[in-house]
Coordinates of C-alpha atoms in Angstrom, one line a residue:
X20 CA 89.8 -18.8 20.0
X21 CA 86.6 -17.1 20.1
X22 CA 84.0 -18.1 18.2
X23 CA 82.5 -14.4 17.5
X24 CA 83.4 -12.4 14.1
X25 CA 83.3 -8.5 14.1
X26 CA 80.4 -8.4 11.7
X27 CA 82.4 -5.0 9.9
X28 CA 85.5 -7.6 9.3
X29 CA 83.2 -9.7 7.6
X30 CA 82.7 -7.4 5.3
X31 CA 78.8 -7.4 6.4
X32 CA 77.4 -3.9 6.4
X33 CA 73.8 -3.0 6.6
X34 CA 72.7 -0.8 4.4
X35 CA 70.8 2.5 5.7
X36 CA 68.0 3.7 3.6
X37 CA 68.2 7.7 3.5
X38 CA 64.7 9.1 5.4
X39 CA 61.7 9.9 3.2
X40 CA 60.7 12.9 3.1
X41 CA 58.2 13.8 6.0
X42 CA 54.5 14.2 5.0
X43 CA 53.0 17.5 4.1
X44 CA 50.2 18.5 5.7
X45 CA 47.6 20.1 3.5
X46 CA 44.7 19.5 1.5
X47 CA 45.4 16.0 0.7
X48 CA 45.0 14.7 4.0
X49 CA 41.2 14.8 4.2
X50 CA 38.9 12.5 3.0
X51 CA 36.0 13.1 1.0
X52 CA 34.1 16.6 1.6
X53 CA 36.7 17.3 3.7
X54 CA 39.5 17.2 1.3
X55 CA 37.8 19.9 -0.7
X56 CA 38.0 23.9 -0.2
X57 CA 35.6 25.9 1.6
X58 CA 33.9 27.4 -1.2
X59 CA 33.0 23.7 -3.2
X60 CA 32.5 22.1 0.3
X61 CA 29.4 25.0 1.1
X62 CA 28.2 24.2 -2.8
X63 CA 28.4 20.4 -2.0
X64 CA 26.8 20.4 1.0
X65 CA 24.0 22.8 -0.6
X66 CA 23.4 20.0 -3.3
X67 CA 23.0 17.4 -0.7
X68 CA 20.5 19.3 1.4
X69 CA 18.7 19.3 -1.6
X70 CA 18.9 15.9 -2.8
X71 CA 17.7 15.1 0.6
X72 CA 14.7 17.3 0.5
X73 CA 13.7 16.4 -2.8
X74 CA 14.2 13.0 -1.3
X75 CA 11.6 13.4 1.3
X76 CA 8.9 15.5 -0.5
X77 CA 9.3 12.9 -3.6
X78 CA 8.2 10.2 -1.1
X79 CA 5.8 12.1 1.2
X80 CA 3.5 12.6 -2.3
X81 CA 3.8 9.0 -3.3
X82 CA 2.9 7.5 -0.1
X83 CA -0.4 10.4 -0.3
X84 CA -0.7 9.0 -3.4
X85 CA -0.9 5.6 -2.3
X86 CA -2.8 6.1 0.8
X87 CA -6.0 5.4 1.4
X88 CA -8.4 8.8 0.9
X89 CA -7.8 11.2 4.2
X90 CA -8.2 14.8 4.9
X91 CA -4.5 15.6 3.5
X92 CA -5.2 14.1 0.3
X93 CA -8.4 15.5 -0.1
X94 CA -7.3 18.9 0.7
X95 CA -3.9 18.8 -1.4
X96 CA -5.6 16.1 -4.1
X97 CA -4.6 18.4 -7.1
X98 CA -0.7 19.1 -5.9
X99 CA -0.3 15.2 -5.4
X100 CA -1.7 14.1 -8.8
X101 CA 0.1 16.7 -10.6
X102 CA 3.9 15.6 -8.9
X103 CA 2.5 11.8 -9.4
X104 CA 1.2 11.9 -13.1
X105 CA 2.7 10.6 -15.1
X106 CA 5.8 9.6 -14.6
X107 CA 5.7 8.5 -10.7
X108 CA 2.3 6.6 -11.3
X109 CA 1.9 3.8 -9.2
X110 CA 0.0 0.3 -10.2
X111 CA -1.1 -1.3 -7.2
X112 CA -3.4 -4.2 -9.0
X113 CA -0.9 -6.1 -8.4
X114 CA -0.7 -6.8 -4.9
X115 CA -4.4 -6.0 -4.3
X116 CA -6.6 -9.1 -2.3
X117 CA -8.2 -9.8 -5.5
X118 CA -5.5 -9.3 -8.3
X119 CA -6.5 -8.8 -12.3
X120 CA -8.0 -11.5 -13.6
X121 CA -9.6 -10.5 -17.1
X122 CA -6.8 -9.9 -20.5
X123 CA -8.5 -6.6 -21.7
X124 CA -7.5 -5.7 -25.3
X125 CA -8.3 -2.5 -27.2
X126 CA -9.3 -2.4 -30.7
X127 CA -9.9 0.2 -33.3
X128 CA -11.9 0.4 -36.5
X129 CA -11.9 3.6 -38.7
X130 CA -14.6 5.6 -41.3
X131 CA -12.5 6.3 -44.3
X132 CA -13.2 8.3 -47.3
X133 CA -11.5 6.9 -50.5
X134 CA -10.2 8.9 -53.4
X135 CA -13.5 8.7 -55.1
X136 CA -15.4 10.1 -52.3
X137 CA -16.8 7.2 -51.0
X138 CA -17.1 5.7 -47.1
X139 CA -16.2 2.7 -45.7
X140 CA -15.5 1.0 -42.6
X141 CA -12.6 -1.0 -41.4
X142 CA -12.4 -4.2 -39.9
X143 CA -11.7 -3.9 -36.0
X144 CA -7.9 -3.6 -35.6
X145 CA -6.2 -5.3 -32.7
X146 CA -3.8 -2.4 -30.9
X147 CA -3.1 -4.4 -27.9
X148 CA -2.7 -7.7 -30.3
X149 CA 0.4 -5.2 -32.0
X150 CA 2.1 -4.7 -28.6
X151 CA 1.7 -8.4 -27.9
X152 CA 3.2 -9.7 -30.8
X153 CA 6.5 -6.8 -30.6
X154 CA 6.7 -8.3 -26.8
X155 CA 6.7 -11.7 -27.9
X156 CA 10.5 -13.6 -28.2
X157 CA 11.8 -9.9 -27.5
X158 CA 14.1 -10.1 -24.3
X159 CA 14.2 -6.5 -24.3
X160 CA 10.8 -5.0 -25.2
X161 CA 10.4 -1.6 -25.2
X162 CA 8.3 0.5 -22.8
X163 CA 6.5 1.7 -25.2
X164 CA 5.5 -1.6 -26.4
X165 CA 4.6 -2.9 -22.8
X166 CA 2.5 0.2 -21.6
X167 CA 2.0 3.0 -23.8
X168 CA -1.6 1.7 -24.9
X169 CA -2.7 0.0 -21.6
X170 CA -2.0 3.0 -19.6
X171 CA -3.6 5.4 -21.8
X172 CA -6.6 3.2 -21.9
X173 CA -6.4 2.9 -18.0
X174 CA -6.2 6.7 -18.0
X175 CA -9.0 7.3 -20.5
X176 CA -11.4 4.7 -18.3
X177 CA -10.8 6.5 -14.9
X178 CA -11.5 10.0 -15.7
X179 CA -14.6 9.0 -17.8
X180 CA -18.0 7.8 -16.1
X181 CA -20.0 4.9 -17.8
X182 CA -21.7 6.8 -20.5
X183 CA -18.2 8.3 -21.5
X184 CA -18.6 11.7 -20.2
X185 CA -15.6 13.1 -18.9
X186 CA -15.5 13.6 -15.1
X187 CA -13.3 16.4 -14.7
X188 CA -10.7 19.0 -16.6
X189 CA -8.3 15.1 -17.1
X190 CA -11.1 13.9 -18.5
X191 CA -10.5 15.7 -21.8
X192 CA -6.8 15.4 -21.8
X193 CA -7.0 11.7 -21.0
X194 CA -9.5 11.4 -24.8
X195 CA -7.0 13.0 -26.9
X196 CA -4.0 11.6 -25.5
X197 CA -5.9 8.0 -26.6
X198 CA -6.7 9.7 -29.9
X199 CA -3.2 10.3 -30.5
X200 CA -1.8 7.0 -30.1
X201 CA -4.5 5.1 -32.2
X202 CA -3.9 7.9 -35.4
X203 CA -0.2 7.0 -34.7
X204 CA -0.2 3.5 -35.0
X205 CA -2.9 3.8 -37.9
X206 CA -0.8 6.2 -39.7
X207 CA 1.5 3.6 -41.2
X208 CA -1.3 1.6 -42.4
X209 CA -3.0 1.3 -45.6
X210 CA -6.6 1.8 -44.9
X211 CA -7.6 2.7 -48.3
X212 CA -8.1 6.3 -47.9
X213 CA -8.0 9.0 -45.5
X214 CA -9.5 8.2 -41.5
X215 CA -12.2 10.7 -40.6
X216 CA -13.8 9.1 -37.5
X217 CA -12.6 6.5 -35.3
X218 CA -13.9 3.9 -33.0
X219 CA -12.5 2.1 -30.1
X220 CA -14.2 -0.7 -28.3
X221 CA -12.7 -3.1 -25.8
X222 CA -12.7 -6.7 -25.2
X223 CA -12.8 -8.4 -22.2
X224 CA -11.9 -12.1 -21.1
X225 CA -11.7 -13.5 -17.9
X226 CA -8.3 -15.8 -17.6
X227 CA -8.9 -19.2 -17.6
X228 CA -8.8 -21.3 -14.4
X229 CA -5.8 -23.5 -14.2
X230 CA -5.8 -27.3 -14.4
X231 CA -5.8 -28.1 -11.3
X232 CA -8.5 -26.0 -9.9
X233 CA -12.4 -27.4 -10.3
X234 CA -13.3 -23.5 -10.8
X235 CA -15.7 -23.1 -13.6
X236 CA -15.1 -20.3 -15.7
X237 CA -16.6 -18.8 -18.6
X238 CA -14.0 -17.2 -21.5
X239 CA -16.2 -16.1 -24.2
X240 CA -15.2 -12.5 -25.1
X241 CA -17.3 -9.6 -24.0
X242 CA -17.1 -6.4 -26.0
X243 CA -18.1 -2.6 -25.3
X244 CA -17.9 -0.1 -27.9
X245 CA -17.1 3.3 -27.4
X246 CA -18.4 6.5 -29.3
X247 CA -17.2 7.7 -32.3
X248 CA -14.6 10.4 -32.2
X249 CA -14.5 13.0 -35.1
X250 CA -10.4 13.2 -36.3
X251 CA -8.7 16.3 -36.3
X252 CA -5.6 17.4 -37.2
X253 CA -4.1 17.5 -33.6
X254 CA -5.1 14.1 -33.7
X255 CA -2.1 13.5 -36.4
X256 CA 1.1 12.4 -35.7
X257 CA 2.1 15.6 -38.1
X258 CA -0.2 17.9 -35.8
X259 CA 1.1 16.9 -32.5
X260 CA 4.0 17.6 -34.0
X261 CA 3.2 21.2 -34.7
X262 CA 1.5 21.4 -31.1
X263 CA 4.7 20.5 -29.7
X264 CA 6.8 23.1 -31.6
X265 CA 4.3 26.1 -30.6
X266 CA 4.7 25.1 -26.9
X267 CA 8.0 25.6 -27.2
X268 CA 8.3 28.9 -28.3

């Protein structure tokens, strides 16, 4: 006998599966760009150009910025500080040879006259103590918090010389940007009447060596006040405020 079966008398029968239909060609063939039409790929590749320009001016000012003083940045000074400041500043201390090694804080005391007419003078209020203690235990400070004050107060001491005389147009900006945020943070306070002249002073100590080094170092605090500053009523929250609304009309 032989040994093969006719797989159809079997009853075996392999299925066919009917074709698929055959791929269109078209728009959804392309990948990215590509996949779109003509007009949105021109818009698209506009965008990116300038993205990429943006890009490379964006870093070009930074690294002027950054660089040591040359004739570019001497003769374009004013163009890079005014792309830079403030929100592209860059803090270098950091990584210089010789790093920070003083805790500065700011304080602020205030003239007030009292209901009866009377004068008096606070006690020196710690500002930089307030940001400390908000940062403290919070695992999401604010920036506010973190560099508000210390950047003002780093913006107030380098566009003043040593006898606090503004040394330039930033000068001036610089004092009542620092006038601002002290009447903010005094506003919620109960001083006893109303502020009519402020003080700030600062006060400097030098961080302490740490235990294993045999460097001697001396952390007494060392203060220097600053002039007193007449308030206005720009200098209140309530006036900034209304500067704000008539630069915006």
């Amino acid at each position: 006998m032989e040994a093969q079966v006719d797989a159809d008398d079997a009853g075996v029968h392999e299925e066919q599966q009917p074709p698929g239909p055959e791929p269109r060609e078209g728009r959804g063939q392309g990948a990215g760009i590509a996949s779109l039409s003509l007009p949105y790929q021109v818009a698209a590749a506009v965008a990116l150009a300038g993205v990429a320009v943006f890009a490379c001016v964006h870093l070009a000012m930074v690294f002027l910025h950054v660089a040591p003083s040359n004739t570019l940045t001497k003769q374009n000074g004013e163009a890079v500080d005014e792309w830079v400041y403030p929100e592209f500043e860059q803090n270098w201390k950091l990584f210089a040879p010789n790093p920070l090694q003083q805790n500065i804080a700011v304080e602020v005391r205030a003239e007030v006259e009292g209901a009866d007419g009377a004068e008096r003078t606070t006690g020196w209020i710690g500002l930089s103590a307030q940001d400390a203690e908000a940062i403290r235990g919070n695992l999401v400070p604010s920036h506010t918090e973190q560099n508000e004050l210390r950047r003002a107060w780093d913006f107030y001491l380098n566009t003043h010389t040593d006898d606090h005389r503004p040394n330039g147009l930033r000068g001036v900006l610089s004092e009542q940007y620092i006038r601002r945020i002290v009447m903010l943070r005094l506003d919620g306070a109960d001083l006893g009447g109303t502020v009519e002249r402020i003080q700030l002073r600062s006060v400097t100590r030098v961080v302490p060596a740490p235990s294993w080094s045999n460097e001697k170092t001396n952390t007494d605090p060392s203060y220097r006040e600053f002039p007193w500053w007449k308030v206005t009523a720009a200098d209140l929250p309530a006036g900034a405020r209304d500067d704000r609304a008539e630069a915006g009309r």
